[in-house]
Amino acid sequence: MGEPTISAQILRHVANCVELTGHSAAGLLDRIAVSRDLLEDPEGLIPLAHFLSFFEDAAALLRNPHFGLHAGRLSGSDSLGPLSFLFLSAPTLRTAFASFTRYLSTMQQAARNQFDDEGGWATFSYGVLDQSLTRRRQDAEYSISAMFSLARQFTGGEIELREVRFEHERVGDYARYRDHFGCDVFFEQDCNAFTMEGRFLDLRGRVLSSSLHPILEDHLRRKAGEALAGSYAHRVKALIAAAPLDAPPCVADTADRLGLSVPTLHRRLRAEGTGWRELLQDHRMVAASRLLRESRRSISAIALAVGYSESASFIRSFARHFGQPPHRFRNGGTGTETKSAAGLRTDGAQSG
């Protein structure tokens, strides 16, 4: 299975934000082997891992732990390629969020991207699904900040957020986050998200003509159809990753989503050198390893977060998978690790 990718055009905005500070982005681009020409290529793709690393390295270069928030605030009509234009040309804010979440996969793979409109409240959520990609805080804060910025541009600044949630621990002063979003901000949550009152969703756009929206949607619909191709293992992995960690899909539902019987799905996966249980278990274990290294949650809390009803079975499964128990892994043990978990690191964040 190939590694997940992201449109090079999305990196272009981040690189431009670096240069707005008076620093050159050339060294950072060289580090991930990306040329300026690629940033201007509408079809250019780069590994998602390289994009995440660029963001974290840029924050370190600028000595700005909140670089992602600030880059998000500067998001405009060209910051997310055609997705920005799609959002800003929608007839209403409700349509803007719905269409954006429907087509993000055309620009970025391995991302959870959801919009819920229920009970008088609306929530946009985002997250990187590949649990082996651990350098992701700047991207999470950028993505939530950028969507808030686009929504404010769309409505002429009329919307207000009720709350913001982030998966990671807090870094720096809480007031930075509170002032940026103008609402309560919570950390170490199940997803990266913001919530606002549903009444804002009927607001009409003030930036681009809504006549552009069906044209852009048709273009992205064709791209989305092309993106559905791929191995069955890759497609199963994407369906597993899209579900909550503590409520993974069952094999029957997954086979149904793919238009296959359960025996046929098992045969297809075996032909590709893997299996249903292997894919599910690897996803849960890599997620657990990330939480162990990047958070201060207890082992019992992590066991529940990745779908185990009690700690003992989680500890046994983790030890079989990584060759060492969870507490030793968290403390930097030297036991055998799977390739997918190699290189995990701790960001040294504070809890909120």
GROMACS .gro file of N, CA and C in nm, residues 64-225:
model
  486
   64ASN      N    1   0.820   2.965   1.674
   64ASN     CA    2   0.681   3.003   1.694
   64ASN      C    3   0.598   2.877   1.714
   65PRO      N    4   0.570   2.838   1.839
   65PRO     CA    5   0.493   2.715   1.863
   65PRO      C    6   0.350   2.724   1.812
   66HIS      N    7   0.303   2.844   1.777
   66HIS     CA    8   0.167   2.863   1.728
   66HIS      C    9   0.165   2.897   1.579
   67PHE      N   10   0.268   2.854   1.506
   67PHE     CA   11   0.276   2.886   1.363
   67PHE      C   12   0.154   2.834   1.288
   68GLY      N   13   0.107   2.714   1.322
   68GLY     CA   14  -0.008   2.657   1.254
   68GLY      C   15  -0.132   2.744   1.268
   69LEU      N   16  -0.155   2.795   1.388
   69LEU     CA   17  -0.270   2.884   1.410
   69LEU      C   18  -0.258   3.009   1.323
   70HIS      N   19  -0.138   3.066   1.320
   70HIS     CA   20  -0.119   3.190   1.245
   70HIS      C   21  -0.130   3.167   1.094
   71ALA      N   22  -0.078   3.055   1.044
   71ALA     CA   23  -0.091   3.024   0.901
   71ALA      C   24  -0.238   3.003   0.865
   72GLY      N   25  -0.314   2.943   0.956
   72GLY     CA   26  -0.456   2.925   0.932
   72GLY      C   27  -0.531   3.056   0.925
   73ARG      N   28  -0.493   3.150   1.006
   73ARG     CA   29  -0.558   3.281   1.006
   73ARG      C   30  -0.538   3.353   0.873
   74LEU      N   31  -0.427   3.323   0.806
   74LEU     CA   32  -0.397   3.387   0.677
   74LEU      C   33  -0.457   3.313   0.558
   75SER      N   34  -0.533   3.209   0.582
   75SER     CA   35  -0.592   3.132   0.473
   75SER      C   36  -0.689   3.218   0.393
   76GLY      N   37  -0.686   3.199   0.260
   76GLY     CA   38  -0.774   3.274   0.172
   76GLY      C   39  -0.822   3.189   0.057
   77SER      N   40  -0.859   3.252  -0.052
   77SER     CA   41  -0.921   3.182  -0.163
   77SER      C   42  -0.827   3.087  -0.236
   78ASP      N   43  -0.695   3.103  -0.221
   78ASP     CA   44  -0.603   3.015  -0.292
   78ASP      C   45  -0.520   2.927  -0.199
   79SER      N   46  -0.552   2.926  -0.070
   79SER     CA   47  -0.468   2.854   0.026
   79SER      C   48  -0.486   2.703   0.020
   80LEU      N   49  -0.603   2.655  -0.020
   80LEU     CA   50  -0.630   2.512  -0.025
   80LEU      C   51  -0.664   2.468  -0.167
   81GLY      N   52  -0.607   2.534  -0.266
   81GLY     CA   53  -0.634   2.498  -0.404
   81GLY      C   54  -0.782   2.514  -0.437
   82PRO      N   55  -0.837   2.425  -0.520
   82PRO     CA   56  -0.978   2.438  -0.559
   82PRO      C   57  -1.075   2.424  -0.443
   83LEU      N   58  -1.032   2.361  -0.332
   83LEU     CA   59  -1.121   2.347  -0.216
   83LEU      C   60  -1.158   2.482  -0.156
   84SER      N   61  -1.064   2.576  -0.154
   84SER     CA   62  -1.094   2.709  -0.102
   84SER      C   63  -1.199   2.778  -0.187
   85PHE      N   64  -1.183   2.770  -0.319
   85PHE     CA   65  -1.281   2.831  -0.410
   85PHE      C   66  -1.417   2.763  -0.399
   86LEU      N   67  -1.416   2.630  -0.382
   86LEU     CA   68  -1.541   2.557  -0.365
   86LEU      C   69  -1.615   2.606  -0.241
   87PHE      N   70  -1.542   2.621  -0.131
   87PHE     CA   71  -1.602   2.667  -0.005
   87PHE      C   72  -1.658   2.808  -0.020
   88LEU      N   73  -1.577   2.898  -0.073
   88LEU     CA   74  -1.615   3.039  -0.077
   88LEU      C   75  -1.719   3.072  -0.183
   89SER      N   76  -1.743   2.979  -0.278
   89SER     CA   77  -1.844   3.003  -0.381
   89SER      C   78  -1.977   2.935  -0.351
   90ALA      N   79  -1.987   2.866  -0.238
   90ALA     CA   80  -2.111   2.795  -0.204
   90ALA      C   81  -2.224   2.895  -0.178
   91PRO      N   82  -2.348   2.857  -0.202
   91PRO     CA   83  -2.459   2.950  -0.180
   91PRO      C   84  -2.485   2.980  -0.033
   92THR      N   85  -2.462   2.881   0.055
   92THR     CA   86  -2.479   2.903   0.199
   92THR      C   87  -2.362   2.840   0.274
   93LEU      N   88  -2.347   2.878   0.399
   93LEU     CA   89  -2.238   2.821   0.480
   93LEU      C   90  -2.259   2.672   0.500
   94ARG      N   91  -2.383   2.628   0.510
   94ARG     CA   92  -2.412   2.485   0.524
   94ARG      C   93  -2.358   2.408   0.403
   95THR      N   94  -2.386   2.458   0.283
   95THR     CA   95  -2.337   2.394   0.161
   95THR      C   96  -2.185   2.401   0.154
   96ALA      N   97  -2.127   2.510   0.201
   96ALA     CA   98  -1.982   2.526   0.198
   96ALA      C   99  -1.913   2.415   0.278
   97PHE      N  100  -1.959   2.391   0.400
   97PHE     CA  101  -1.899   2.286   0.483
   97PHE      C  102  -1.927   2.147   0.425
   98ALA      N  103  -2.049   2.124   0.380
   98ALA     CA  104  -2.085   1.992   0.329
   98ALA      C  105  -2.004   1.956   0.206
   99SER      N  106  -1.989   2.049   0.114
   99SER     CA  107  -1.914   2.019  -0.009
   99SER      C  108  -1.764   2.008   0.019
  100PHE      N  109  -1.712   2.090   0.109
  100PHE     CA  110  -1.570   2.082   0.142
  100PHE      C  111  -1.537   1.945   0.200
  101THR      N  112  -1.616   1.900   0.297
  101THR     CA  113  -1.586   1.771   0.360
  101THR      C  114  -1.604   1.656   0.262
  102ARG      N  115  -1.693   1.672   0.165
  102ARG     CA  116  -1.717   1.566   0.067
  102ARG      C  117  -1.596   1.545  -0.023
  103TYR      N  118  -1.520   1.653  -0.050
  103TYR     CA  119  -1.416   1.644  -0.152
  103TYR      C  120  -1.274   1.667  -0.100
  104LEU      N  121  -1.254   1.674   0.031
  104LEU     CA  122  -1.117   1.690   0.081
  104LEU      C  123  -1.027   1.576   0.035
  105SER      N  124  -1.085   1.456   0.019
  105SER     CA  125  -1.003   1.340  -0.019
  105SER      C  126  -0.937   1.357  -0.155
  106THR      N  127  -0.987   1.450  -0.238
  106THR     CA  128  -0.924   1.474  -0.367
  106THR      C  129  -0.792   1.549  -0.353
  107MET      N  130  -0.772   1.614  -0.238
  107MET     CA  131  -0.651   1.692  -0.214
  107MET      C  132  -0.562   1.630  -0.107
  108GLN      N  133  -0.621   1.551  -0.016
  108GLN     CA  134  -0.545   1.493   0.094
  108GLN      C  135  -0.599   1.356   0.127
  109GLN      N  136  -0.510   1.257   0.132
  109GLN     CA  137  -0.549   1.123   0.172
  109GLN      C  138  -0.531   1.105   0.323
  110ALA      N  139  -0.591   0.998   0.373
  110ALA     CA  140  -0.575   0.958   0.513
  110ALA      C  141  -0.616   1.067   0.610
  111ALA      N  142  -0.730   1.132   0.582
  111ALA     CA  143  -0.779   1.237   0.670
  111ALA      C  144  -0.925   1.211   0.707
  112ARG      N  145  -0.958   1.230   0.834
  112ARG     CA  146  -1.097   1.229   0.877
  112ARG      C  147  -1.150   1.371   0.865
  113ASN      N  148  -1.260   1.386   0.797
  113ASN     CA  149  -1.311   1.518   0.764
  113ASN      C  150  -1.463   1.510   0.767
  114GLN      N  151  -1.525   1.568   0.869
  114GLN     CA  152  -1.668   1.545   0.889
  114GLN      C  153  -1.739   1.673   0.928
  115PHE      N  154  -1.864   1.686   0.881
  115PHE     CA  155  -1.948   1.800   0.917
  115PHE      C  156  -2.082   1.747   0.965
  116ASP      N  157  -2.120   1.782   1.089
  116ASP     CA  158  -2.245   1.737   1.149
  116ASP      C  159  -2.331   1.858   1.181
  117ASP      N  160  -2.459   1.847   1.149
  117ASP     CA  161  -2.556   1.955   1.171
  117ASP      C  162  -2.678   1.896   1.238
  118GLU      N  163  -2.676   1.894   1.372
  118GLU     CA  164  -2.785   1.831   1.446
  118GLU      C  165  -2.817   1.909   1.573
  119GLY      N  166  -2.944   1.908   1.608
  119GLY     CA  167  -2.987   1.964   1.736
  119GLY      C  168  -2.953   2.110   1.757
  120GLY      N  169  -2.951   2.187   1.650
  120GLY     CA  170  -2.923   2.329   1.664
  120GLY      C  171  -2.776   2.365   1.672
  121TRP      N  172  -2.689   2.264   1.659
  121TRP     CA  173  -2.544   2.288   1.664
  121TRP      C  174  -2.478   2.228   1.541
  122ALA      N  175  -2.370   2.288   1.495
  122ALA     CA  176  -2.295   2.240   1.380
  122ALA      C  177  -2.150   2.219   1.421
  123THR      N  178  -2.093   2.106   1.381
  123THR     CA  179  -1.955   2.072   1.418
  123THR      C  180  -1.876   2.030   1.295
  124PHE      N  181  -1.760   2.091   1.277
  124PHE     CA  182  -1.663   2.048   1.175
  124PHE      C  183  -1.549   1.980   1.247
  125SER      N  184  -1.510   1.861   1.201
  125SER     CA  185  -1.398   1.789   1.264
  125SER      C  186  -1.299   1.743   1.159
  126TYR      N  187  -1.173   1.732   1.201
  126TYR     CA  188  -1.064   1.697   1.110
  126TYR      C  189  -0.958   1.620   1.188
  127GLY      N  190  -0.894   1.527   1.120
  127GLY     CA  191  -0.781   1.458   1.181
  127GLY      C  192  -0.708   1.373   1.081
  128VAL      N  193  -0.579   1.355   1.101
  128VAL     CA  194  -0.498   1.263   1.021
  128VAL      C  195  -0.527   1.121   1.069
  129LEU      N  196  -0.565   1.033   0.977
  129LEU     CA  197  -0.605   0.898   1.014
  129LEU      C  198  -0.488   0.803   1.031
  130ASP      N  199  -0.381   0.825   0.958
  130ASP     CA  200  -0.266   0.736   0.965
  130ASP      C  201  -0.198   0.756   1.101
  131GLN      N  202  -0.217   0.659   1.190
  131GLN     CA  203  -0.169   0.675   1.327
  131GLN      C  204  -0.017   0.670   1.339
  132SER      N  205   0.051   0.627   1.233
  132SER     CA  206   0.197   0.625   1.238
  132SER      C  207   0.257   0.763   1.213
  133LEU      N  208   0.175   0.858   1.166
  133LEU     CA  209   0.223   0.994   1.141
  133LEU      C  210   0.203   1.075   1.270
  134THR      N  211   0.310   1.093   1.342
  134THR     CA  212   0.298   1.149   1.477
  134THR      C  213   0.328   1.298   1.486
  135ARG      N  214   0.399   1.352   1.388
  135ARG     CA  215   0.431   1.496   1.393
  135ARG      C  216   0.317   1.572   1.326
  136ARG      N  217   0.213   1.602   1.403
  136ARG     CA  218   0.088   1.646   1.342
  136ARG      C  219   0.020   1.762   1.414
  137ARG      N  220   0.079   1.815   1.520
  137ARG     CA  221   0.012   1.920   1.596
  137ARG      C  222  -0.006   2.046   1.514
  138GLN      N  223   0.099   2.091   1.444
  138GLN     CA  224   0.087   2.213   1.365
  138GLN      C  225  -0.022   2.197   1.258
  139ASP      N  226  -0.027   2.081   1.195
  139ASP     CA  227  -0.128   2.057   1.092
  139ASP      C  228  -0.269   2.062   1.151
  140ALA      N  229  -0.287   2.003   1.269
  140ALA     CA  230  -0.420   2.004   1.332
  140ALA      C  231  -0.464   2.146   1.363
  141GLU      N  232  -0.373   2.225   1.423
  141GLU     CA  233  -0.409   2.361   1.460
  141GLU      C  234  -0.429   2.448   1.335
  142TYR      N  235  -0.349   2.422   1.233
  142TYR     CA  236  -0.366   2.495   1.107
  142TYR      C  237  -0.501   2.464   1.044
  143SER      N  238  -0.536   2.336   1.037
  143SER     CA  239  -0.657   2.295   0.968
  143SER      C  240  -0.782   2.352   1.035
  144ILE      N  241  -0.787   2.347   1.167
  144ILE     CA  242  -0.903   2.403   1.238
  144ILE      C  243  -0.905   2.555   1.224
  145SER      N  244  -0.789   2.617   1.235
  145SER     CA  245  -0.780   2.763   1.220
  145SER      C  246  -0.816   2.807   1.079
  146ALA      N  247  -0.770   2.732   0.978
  146ALA     CA  248  -0.798   2.768   0.838
  146ALA      C  249  -0.947   2.759   0.807
  147MET      N  250  -1.013   2.655   0.857
  147MET     CA  251  -1.157   2.641   0.833
  147MET      C  252  -1.235   2.752   0.903
  148PHE      N  253  -1.194   2.788   1.022
  148PHE     CA  254  -1.258   2.900   1.092
  148PHE      C  255  -1.238   3.029   1.012
  149SER      N  256  -1.117   3.049   0.960
  149SER     CA  257  -1.088   3.169   0.882
  149SER      C  258  -1.172   3.174   0.755
  150LEU      N  259  -1.183   3.060   0.684
  150LEU     CA  260  -1.265   3.057   0.563
  150LEU      C  261  -1.412   3.085   0.594
  151ALA      N  262  -1.461   3.031   0.705
  151ALA     CA  263  -1.600   3.054   0.742
  151ALA      C  264  -1.624   3.201   0.777
  152ARG      N  265  -1.528   3.264   0.841
  152ARG     CA  266  -1.542   3.406   0.873
  152ARG      C  267  -1.539   3.491   0.745
  153GLN      N  268  -1.450   3.455   0.652
  153GLN     CA  269  -1.449   3.527   0.525
  153GLN      C  270  -1.581   3.510   0.450
  154PHE      N  271  -1.631   3.388   0.448
  154PHE     CA  272  -1.756   3.358   0.378
  154PHE      C  273  -1.871   3.445   0.429
  155THR      N  274  -1.877   3.462   0.561
  155THR     CA  275  -1.990   3.532   0.623
  155THR      C  276  -1.961   3.679   0.653
  156GLY      N  277  -1.844   3.726   0.616
  156GLY     CA  278  -1.810   3.864   0.651
  156GLY      C  279  -1.785   3.882   0.800
  157GLY      N  280  -1.739   3.775   0.865
  157GLY     CA  281  -1.704   3.784   1.008
  157GLY      C  282  -1.820   3.767   1.103
  158GLU      N  283  -1.935   3.718   1.055
  158GLU     CA  284  -2.053   3.712   1.141
  158GLU      C  285  -2.058   3.592   1.235
  159ILE      N  286  -1.980   3.487   1.209
  159ILE     CA  287  -1.994   3.367   1.292
  159ILE      C  288  -1.912   3.377   1.420
  160GLU      N  289  -1.956   3.303   1.521
  160GLU     CA  290  -1.885   3.288   1.648
  160GLU      C  291  -1.882   3.140   1.682
  161LEU      N  292  -1.772   3.093   1.737
  161LEU     CA  293  -1.760   2.954   1.776
  161LEU      C  294  -1.805   2.934   1.920
  162ARG      N  295  -1.861   2.817   1.946
  162ARG     CA  296  -1.900   2.781   2.083
  162ARG      C  297  -1.783   2.718   2.158
  163GLU      N  298  -1.709   2.627   2.090
  163GLU     CA  299  -1.592   2.564   2.150
  163GLU      C  300  -1.504   2.505   2.042
  164VAL      N  301  -1.377   2.484   2.077
  164VAL     CA  302  -1.279   2.418   1.989
  164VAL      C  303  -1.216   2.304   2.067
  165ARG      N  304  -1.189   2.192   1.998
  165ARG     CA  305  -1.128   2.076   2.062
  165ARG      C  306  -1.007   2.030   1.981
  166PHE      N  307  -0.902   1.988   2.051
  166PHE     CA  308  -0.784   1.934   1.986
  166PHE      C  309  -0.746   1.800   2.047
  167GLU      N  310  -0.692   1.711   1.963
  167GLU     CA  311  -0.648   1.580   2.011
  167GLU      C  312  -0.524   1.591   2.099
  168HIS      N  313  -0.436   1.686   2.068
  168HIS     CA  314  -0.307   1.693   2.136
  168HIS      C  315  -0.315   1.770   2.268
  169GLU      N  316  -0.207   1.762   2.342
  169GLU     CA  317  -0.196   1.839   2.465
  169GLU      C  318  -0.166   1.985   2.434
  170ARG      N  319  -0.198   2.072   2.527
  170ARG     CA  320  -0.175   2.215   2.505
  170ARG      C  321  -0.026   2.246   2.504
  171VAL      N  322   0.012   2.338   2.418
  171VAL     CA  323   0.148   2.390   2.415
  171VAL      C  324   0.140   2.541   2.435
  172GLY      N  325   0.214   2.593   2.530
  172GLY     CA  326   0.214   2.737   2.553
  172GLY      C  327   0.094   2.784   2.632
  173ASP      N  328   0.070   2.914   2.628
  173ASP     CA  329  -0.035   2.976   2.709
  173ASP      C  330  -0.173   2.945   2.653
  174TYR      N  331  -0.264   2.911   2.741
  174TYR     CA  332  -0.402   2.886   2.701
  174TYR      C  333  -0.463   3.011   2.638
  175ALA      N  334  -0.425   3.128   2.686
  175ALA     CA  335  -0.484   3.254   2.637
  175ALA      C  336  -0.462   3.271   2.487
  176ARG      N  337  -0.351   3.217   2.433
  176ARG     CA  338  -0.326   3.228   2.289
  176ARG      C  339  -0.438   3.161   2.210
  177TYR      N  340  -0.478   3.045   2.256
  177TYR     CA  341  -0.584   2.971   2.188
  177TYR      C  342  -0.720   3.040   2.210
  178ARG      N  343  -0.743   3.081   2.333
  178ARG     CA  344  -0.872   3.144   2.366
  178ARG      C  345  -0.891   3.273   2.285
  179ASP      N  346  -0.786   3.352   2.275
  179ASP     CA  347  -0.796   3.478   2.200
  179ASP      C  348  -0.809   3.453   2.050
  180HIS      N  349  -0.742   3.349   2.002
  180HIS     CA  350  -0.744   3.320   1.858
  180HIS      C  351  -0.884   3.281   1.811
  181PHE      N  352  -0.950   3.194   1.887
  181PHE     CA  353  -1.080   3.143   1.845
  181PHE      C  354  -1.198   3.215   1.910
  182GLY      N  355  -1.172   3.290   2.017
  182GLY     CA  356  -1.278   3.362   2.083
  182GLY      C  357  -1.377   3.273   2.156
  183CYS      N  358  -1.332   3.157   2.203
  183CYS     CA  359  -1.421   3.065   2.275
  183CYS      C  360  -1.336   2.972   2.361
  184ASP      N  361  -1.402   2.884   2.434
  184ASP     CA  362  -1.330   2.785   2.514
  184ASP      C  363  -1.261   2.685   2.422
  185VAL      N  364  -1.139   2.643   2.461
  185VAL     CA  365  -1.061   2.547   2.383
  185VAL      C  366  -1.022   2.433   2.475
  186PHE      N  367  -1.044   2.309   2.430
  186PHE     CA  368  -1.017   2.191   2.510
  186PHE      C  369  -0.913   2.105   2.440
  187PHE      N  370  -0.829   2.037   2.520
  187PHE     CA  371  -0.719   1.958   2.468
  187PHE      C  372  -0.732   1.812   2.511
  188GLU      N  373  -0.653   1.724   2.444
  188GLU     CA  374  -0.657   1.580   2.468
  188GLU      C  375  -0.798   1.526   2.449
  189GLN      N  376  -0.862   1.569   2.341
  189GLN     CA  377  -0.997   1.526   2.308
  189GLN      C  378  -0.992   1.415   2.201
  190ASP      N  379  -1.109   1.363   2.167
  190ASP     CA  380  -1.114   1.253   2.071
  190ASP      C  381  -1.089   1.297   1.928
  191CYS      N  382  -1.104   1.425   1.899
  191CYS     CA  383  -1.085   1.472   1.763
  191CYS      C  384  -1.049   1.620   1.765
  192ASN      N  385  -1.007   1.672   1.650
  192ASN     CA  386  -0.986   1.815   1.631
  192ASN      C  387  -1.115   1.871   1.571
  193ALA      N  388  -1.177   1.967   1.636
  193ALA     CA  389  -1.308   2.011   1.589
  193ALA      C  390  -1.343   2.148   1.643
  194PHE      N  391  -1.440   2.213   1.576
  194PHE     CA  392  -1.503   2.331   1.637
  194PHE      C  393  -1.654   2.321   1.619
  195THR      N  394  -1.725   2.383   1.713
  195THR     CA  395  -1.871   2.379   1.714
  195THR      C  396  -1.925   2.521   1.718
  196MET      N  397  -2.033   2.543   1.645
  196MET     CA  398  -2.099   2.673   1.643
  196MET      C  399  -2.250   2.652   1.638
  197GLU      N  400  -2.324   2.758   1.660
  197GLU     CA  401  -2.470   2.749   1.653
  197GLU      C  402  -2.514   2.724   1.509
  198GLY      N  403  -2.615   2.639   1.495
  198GLY     CA  404  -2.664   2.603   1.363
  198GLY      C  405  -2.725   2.719   1.286
  199ARG      N  406  -2.766   2.824   1.355
  199ARG     CA  407  -2.829   2.937   1.286
  199ARG      C  408  -2.735   3.006   1.188
  200PHE      N  409  -2.605   2.990   1.208
  200PHE     CA  410  -2.511   3.053   1.117
  200PHE      C  411  -2.508   2.986   0.980
  201LEU      N  412  -2.556   2.863   0.971
  201LEU     CA  413  -2.541   2.785   0.848
  201LEU      C  414  -2.623   2.837   0.732
  202ASP      N  415  -2.723   2.917   0.761
  202ASP     CA  416  -2.806   2.973   0.654
  202ASP      C  417  -2.750   3.103   0.597
  203LEU      N  418  -2.640   3.152   0.653
  203LEU     CA  419  -2.580   3.274   0.601
  203LEU      C  420  -2.528   3.251   0.460
  204ARG      N  421  -2.542   3.352   0.377
  204ARG     CA  422  -2.500   3.343   0.237
  204ARG      C  423  -2.360   3.400   0.219
  205GLY      N  424  -2.292   3.351   0.116
  205GLY     CA  425  -2.155   3.392   0.093
  205GLY      C  426  -2.141   3.535   0.046
  206ARG      N  427  -2.026   3.596   0.080
  206ARG     CA  428  -2.000   3.735   0.044
  206ARG      C  429  -1.870   3.753  -0.034
  207VAL      N  430  -1.815   3.642  -0.084
  207VAL     CA  431  -1.682   3.650  -0.146
  207VAL      C  432  -1.688   3.621  -0.296
  208LEU      N  433  -1.737   3.503  -0.334
  208LEU     CA  434  -1.739   3.461  -0.474
  208LEU      C  435  -1.881   3.434  -0.521
  209SER      N  436  -1.901   3.440  -0.650
  209SER     CA  437  -2.033   3.412  -0.708
  209SER      C  438  -2.067   3.264  -0.690
  210SER      N  439  -2.189   3.237  -0.647
  210SER     CA  440  -2.232   3.098  -0.629
  210SER      C  441  -2.244   3.023  -0.761
  211SER      N  442  -2.239   3.093  -0.874
  211SER     CA  443  -2.244   3.025  -1.004
  211SER      C  444  -2.119   2.942  -1.028
  212LEU      N  445  -2.009   2.971  -0.956
  212LEU     CA  446  -1.886   2.894  -0.971
  212LEU      C  447  -1.894   2.759  -0.901
  213HIS      N  448  -1.981   2.750  -0.801
  213HIS     CA  449  -1.982   2.632  -0.715
  213HIS      C  450  -2.012   2.502  -0.791
  214PRO      N  451  -2.117   2.492  -0.874
  214PRO     CA  452  -2.141   2.366  -0.945
  214PRO      C  453  -2.030   2.328  -1.042
  215ILE      N  454  -1.961   2.427  -1.098
  215ILE     CA  455  -1.850   2.399  -1.189
  215ILE      C  456  -1.735   2.334  -1.113
  216LEU      N  457  -1.701   2.393  -0.999
  216LEU     CA  458  -1.593   2.338  -0.918
  216LEU      C  459  -1.631   2.202  -0.861
  217GLU      N  460  -1.756   2.187  -0.822
  217GLU     CA  461  -1.800   2.060  -0.765
  217GLU      C  462  -1.793   1.948  -0.869
  218ASP      N  463  -1.829   1.979  -0.991
  218ASP     CA  464  -1.822   1.878  -1.097
  218ASP      C  465  -1.678   1.834  -1.122
  219HIS      N  466  -1.585   1.931  -1.121
  219HIS     CA  467  -1.443   1.899  -1.137
  219HIS      C  468  -1.393   1.808  -1.026
  220LEU      N  469  -1.428   1.841  -0.902
  220LEU     CA  470  -1.381   1.763  -0.789
  220LEU      C  471  -1.452   1.627  -0.781
  221ARG      N  472  -1.576   1.620  -0.828
  221ARG     CA  473  -1.647   1.492  -0.830
  221ARG      C  474  -1.575   1.393  -0.922
  222ARG      N  475  -1.528   1.440  -1.036
  222ARG     CA  476  -1.453   1.352  -1.126
  222ARG      C  477  -1.323   1.307  -1.063
  223LYS      N  478  -1.254   1.398  -0.995
  223LYS     CA  479  -1.130   1.360  -0.928
  223LYS      C  480  -1.155   1.259  -0.817
  224ALA      N  481  -1.265   1.276  -0.745
  224ALA     CA  482  -1.298   1.183  -0.637
  224ALA      C  483  -1.323   1.044  -0.693
  225GLY      N  484  -1.387   1.034  -0.809
  225GLY     CA  485  -1.409   0.904  -0.871
  225GLY      C  486  -1.280   0.836  -0.908
   0.00000   0.00000   0.00000
